[in-house]
Amino acid sequence: PTEIGHLQDLQRALNLSSMFLTGTVPSELGMLRKIDALDLSSNSLTSSLPTNLVDMASLEYLNVSNNNFVSFPLGKTWNTILETCDMSHNQIEQEIPNELLGLS
């Protein structure tokens, strides 16, 4: 839900894995700029990740595996300190940006 944007002061981690979520990820999720870990794995999320995820400067861990995403944000440099990024088991067919290559 778009109300997730009201959690702007949330720090540390947001774990929404295996919560039976469907549909698209609201762009308001990108407003949570203080979290360092985001786990959306093992849901039925579709379409693409919001482009403003690349601006989550504190994000170190991103897991969006086991969903139905078809793309992820391109055209902008990821402004994060991302160390781990799992996008496996989706429908993504685009080339992975250089800044995401080599992450665990």
PDB file of C-alpha atoms in Angstrom:
ATOM      1  CA  PRO A   1       0.000   0.000   0.000  1.00  0.00           C
ATOM      2  CA  THR A   2       1.076   3.558  -0.630  1.00  0.00           C
ATOM      3  CA  GLU A   3       0.841   4.263   3.113  1.00  0.00           C
ATOM      4  CA  ILE A   4       4.238   2.601   3.466  1.00  0.00           C
ATOM      5  CA  GLY A   5       5.670   6.027   2.665  1.00  0.00           C
ATOM      6  CA  HIS A   6       4.547   7.151   6.130  1.00  0.00           C
ATOM      7  CA  LEU A   7       7.322   5.011   7.630  1.00  0.00           C
ATOM      8  CA  GLN A   8      10.042   7.450   6.554  1.00  0.00           C
ATOM      9  CA  ASP A   9      11.691   7.328   9.974  1.00  0.00           C
ATOM     10  CA  LEU A  10      11.968   3.539   9.881  1.00  0.00           C
ATOM     11  CA  GLN A  11      15.568   2.517  10.372  1.00  0.00           C
ATOM     12  CA  ARG A  12      17.384  -0.771   9.948  1.00  0.00           C
ATOM     13  CA  ALA A  13      15.384  -3.372   8.011  1.00  0.00           C
ATOM     14  CA  LEU A  14      12.048  -3.952   6.377  1.00  0.00           C
ATOM     15  CA  ASN A  15      11.265  -7.626   5.855  1.00  0.00           C
ATOM     16  CA  LEU A  16       8.155  -8.324   3.804  1.00  0.00           C
ATOM     17  CA  SER A  17       9.231 -11.726   2.527  1.00  0.00           C
ATOM     18  CA  SER A  18       6.627 -14.474   2.118  1.00  0.00           C
ATOM     19  CA  MET A  19       3.767 -12.102   2.918  1.00  0.00           C
ATOM     20  CA  PHE A  20       1.617 -13.104  -0.097  1.00  0.00           C
ATOM     21  CA  LEU A  21       2.048  -9.615  -1.600  1.00  0.00           C
ATOM     22  CA  THR A  22       0.745  -9.162  -5.154  1.00  0.00           C
ATOM     23  CA  GLY A  23       0.790  -6.417  -7.757  1.00  0.00           C
ATOM     24  CA  THR A  24       3.367  -3.689  -8.131  1.00  0.00           C
ATOM     25  CA  VAL A  25       5.706  -2.202  -5.553  1.00  0.00           C
ATOM     26  CA  PRO A  26       4.530   1.309  -4.628  1.00  0.00           C
ATOM     27  CA  SER A  27       7.023   4.058  -5.413  1.00  0.00           C
ATOM     28  CA  GLU A  28       6.532   5.310  -1.843  1.00  0.00           C
ATOM     29  CA  LEU A  29       8.801   2.452  -0.750  1.00  0.00           C
ATOM     30  CA  GLY A  30      11.705   4.481  -2.117  1.00  0.00           C
ATOM     31  CA  MET A  31      10.943   7.150   0.493  1.00  0.00           C
ATOM     32  CA  LEU A  32      12.324   4.859   3.208  1.00  0.00           C
ATOM     33  CA  ARG A  33      15.830   6.219   2.823  1.00  0.00           C
ATOM     34  CA  LYS A  34      17.090   5.235   6.272  1.00  0.00           C
ATOM     35  CA  ILE A  35      16.710   1.469   6.000  1.00  0.00           C
ATOM     36  CA  ASP A  36      19.748  -0.665   5.289  1.00  0.00           C
ATOM     37  CA  ALA A  37      17.969  -3.907   4.366  1.00  0.00           C
ATOM     38  CA  LEU A  38      14.896  -4.523   2.226  1.00  0.00           C
ATOM     39  CA  ASP A  39      13.508  -8.008   1.677  1.00  0.00           C
ATOM     40  CA  LEU A  40      10.562  -8.438  -0.678  1.00  0.00           C
ATOM     41  CA  SER A  41      11.390 -12.029  -1.612  1.00  0.00           C
ATOM     42  CA  SER A  42       8.956 -14.897  -2.152  1.00  0.00           C
ATOM     43  CA  ASN A  43       5.863 -12.912  -3.020  1.00  0.00           C
ATOM     44  CA  SER A  44       3.962 -12.431  -6.286  1.00  0.00           C
ATOM     45  CA  LEU A  45       5.129  -8.908  -7.077  1.00  0.00           C
ATOM     46  CA  THR A  46       5.086  -7.887 -10.733  1.00  0.00           C
ATOM     47  CA  SER A  47       6.201  -5.256 -13.205  1.00  0.00           C
ATOM     48  CA  SER A  48       9.379  -3.431 -12.178  1.00  0.00           C
ATOM     49  CA  LEU A  49      10.991  -2.048  -9.069  1.00  0.00           C
ATOM     50  CA  PRO A  50      10.355   1.660  -8.436  1.00  0.00           C
ATOM     51  CA  THR A  51      13.049   3.858  -9.961  1.00  0.00           C
ATOM     52  CA  ASN A  52      13.534   5.769  -6.700  1.00  0.00           C
ATOM     53  CA  LEU A  53      14.998   2.651  -5.036  1.00  0.00           C
ATOM     54  CA  VAL A  54      18.308   3.741  -6.533  1.00  0.00           C
ATOM     55  CA  ASP A  55      18.238   6.771  -4.206  1.00  0.00           C
ATOM     56  CA  MET A  56      18.058   4.765  -0.965  1.00  0.00           C
ATOM     57  CA  ALA A  57      21.538   5.809   0.196  1.00  0.00           C
ATOM     58  CA  SER A  58      21.641   3.541   3.276  1.00  0.00           C
ATOM     59  CA  LEU A  59      20.552   0.371   1.462  1.00  0.00           C
ATOM     60  CA  GLU A  60      23.122  -2.418   1.879  1.00  0.00           C
ATOM     61  CA  TYR A  61      20.949  -5.496   1.307  1.00  0.00           C
ATOM     62  CA  LEU A  62      18.201  -5.956  -1.297  1.00  0.00           C
ATOM     63  CA  ASN A  63      16.383  -9.233  -1.861  1.00  0.00           C
ATOM     64  CA  VAL A  64      13.605  -9.307  -4.451  1.00  0.00           C
ATOM     65  CA  SER A  65      14.042 -12.946  -5.443  1.00  0.00           C
ATOM     66  CA  ASN A  66      11.171 -15.307  -6.205  1.00  0.00           C
ATOM     67  CA  ASN A  67       8.745 -12.750  -7.606  1.00  0.00           C
ATOM     68  CA  ASN A  68       7.564 -11.889 -11.116  1.00  0.00           C
ATOM     69  CA  PHE A  69       9.548  -8.721 -11.791  1.00  0.00           C
ATOM     70  CA  VAL A  70      10.341  -8.067 -15.452  1.00  0.00           C
ATOM     71  CA  SER A  71      12.762  -5.165 -15.011  1.00  0.00           C
ATOM     72  CA  PHE A  72      14.687  -3.107 -12.508  1.00  0.00           C
ATOM     73  CA  PRO A  73      15.680   0.578 -12.536  1.00  0.00           C
ATOM     74  CA  LEU A  74      18.070   1.527 -15.307  1.00  0.00           C
ATOM     75  CA  GLY A  75      19.396   4.838 -16.511  1.00  0.00           C
ATOM     76  CA  LYS A  76      20.360   6.105 -13.071  1.00  0.00           C
ATOM     77  CA  THR A  77      23.392   5.258 -10.974  1.00  0.00           C
ATOM     78  CA  TRP A  78      22.534   3.328  -7.846  1.00  0.00           C
ATOM     79  CA  ASN A  79      23.217   5.850  -5.068  1.00  0.00           C
ATOM     80  CA  THR A  80      23.535   3.168  -2.389  1.00  0.00           C
ATOM     81  CA  ILE A  81      26.185   1.267  -0.518  1.00  0.00           C
ATOM     82  CA  LEU A  82      24.577  -1.939  -1.738  1.00  0.00           C
ATOM     83  CA  GLU A  83      26.604  -5.027  -0.847  1.00  0.00           C
ATOM     84  CA  THR A  84      24.094  -7.809  -1.505  1.00  0.00           C
ATOM     85  CA  CYS A  85      21.455  -7.867  -4.216  1.00  0.00           C
ATOM     86  CA  ASP A  86      19.389 -10.967  -5.014  1.00  0.00           C
ATOM     87  CA  MET A  87      17.123 -10.681  -8.046  1.00  0.00           C
ATOM     88  CA  SER A  88      17.058 -14.394  -8.856  1.00  0.00           C
ATOM     89  CA  HIS A  89      13.960 -16.299  -9.919  1.00  0.00           C
ATOM     90  CA  ASN A  90      12.173 -13.419 -11.624  1.00  0.00           C
ATOM     91  CA  GLN A  91      11.330 -12.726 -15.262  1.00  0.00           C
ATOM     92  CA  ILE A  92      14.086 -10.121 -15.750  1.00  0.00           C
ATOM     93  CA  GLU A  93      15.578 -10.289 -19.226  1.00  0.00           C
ATOM     94  CA  GLN A  94      17.531  -7.038 -19.333  1.00  0.00           C
ATOM     95  CA  GLU A  95      21.261  -6.556 -18.891  1.00  0.00           C
ATOM     96  CA  ILE A  96      22.419  -6.036 -15.324  1.00  0.00           C
ATOM     97  CA  PRO A  97      23.965  -2.577 -14.737  1.00  0.00           C
ATOM     98  CA  ASN A  98      27.716  -2.549 -14.092  1.00  0.00           C
ATOM     99  CA  GLU A  99      27.330  -1.177 -10.571  1.00  0.00           C
ATOM    100  CA  LEU A 100      25.348  -4.290  -9.596  1.00  0.00           C
ATOM    101  CA  LEU A 101      27.814  -6.759 -11.092  1.00  0.00           C
ATOM    102  CA  GLY A 102      30.037  -8.386  -8.529  1.00  0.00           C
ATOM    103  CA  LEU A 103      27.651  -7.990  -5.612  1.00  0.00           C
ATOM    104  CA  SER A 104      26.986 -11.079  -3.553  1.00  0.00           C
TER     105      SER A 104
END
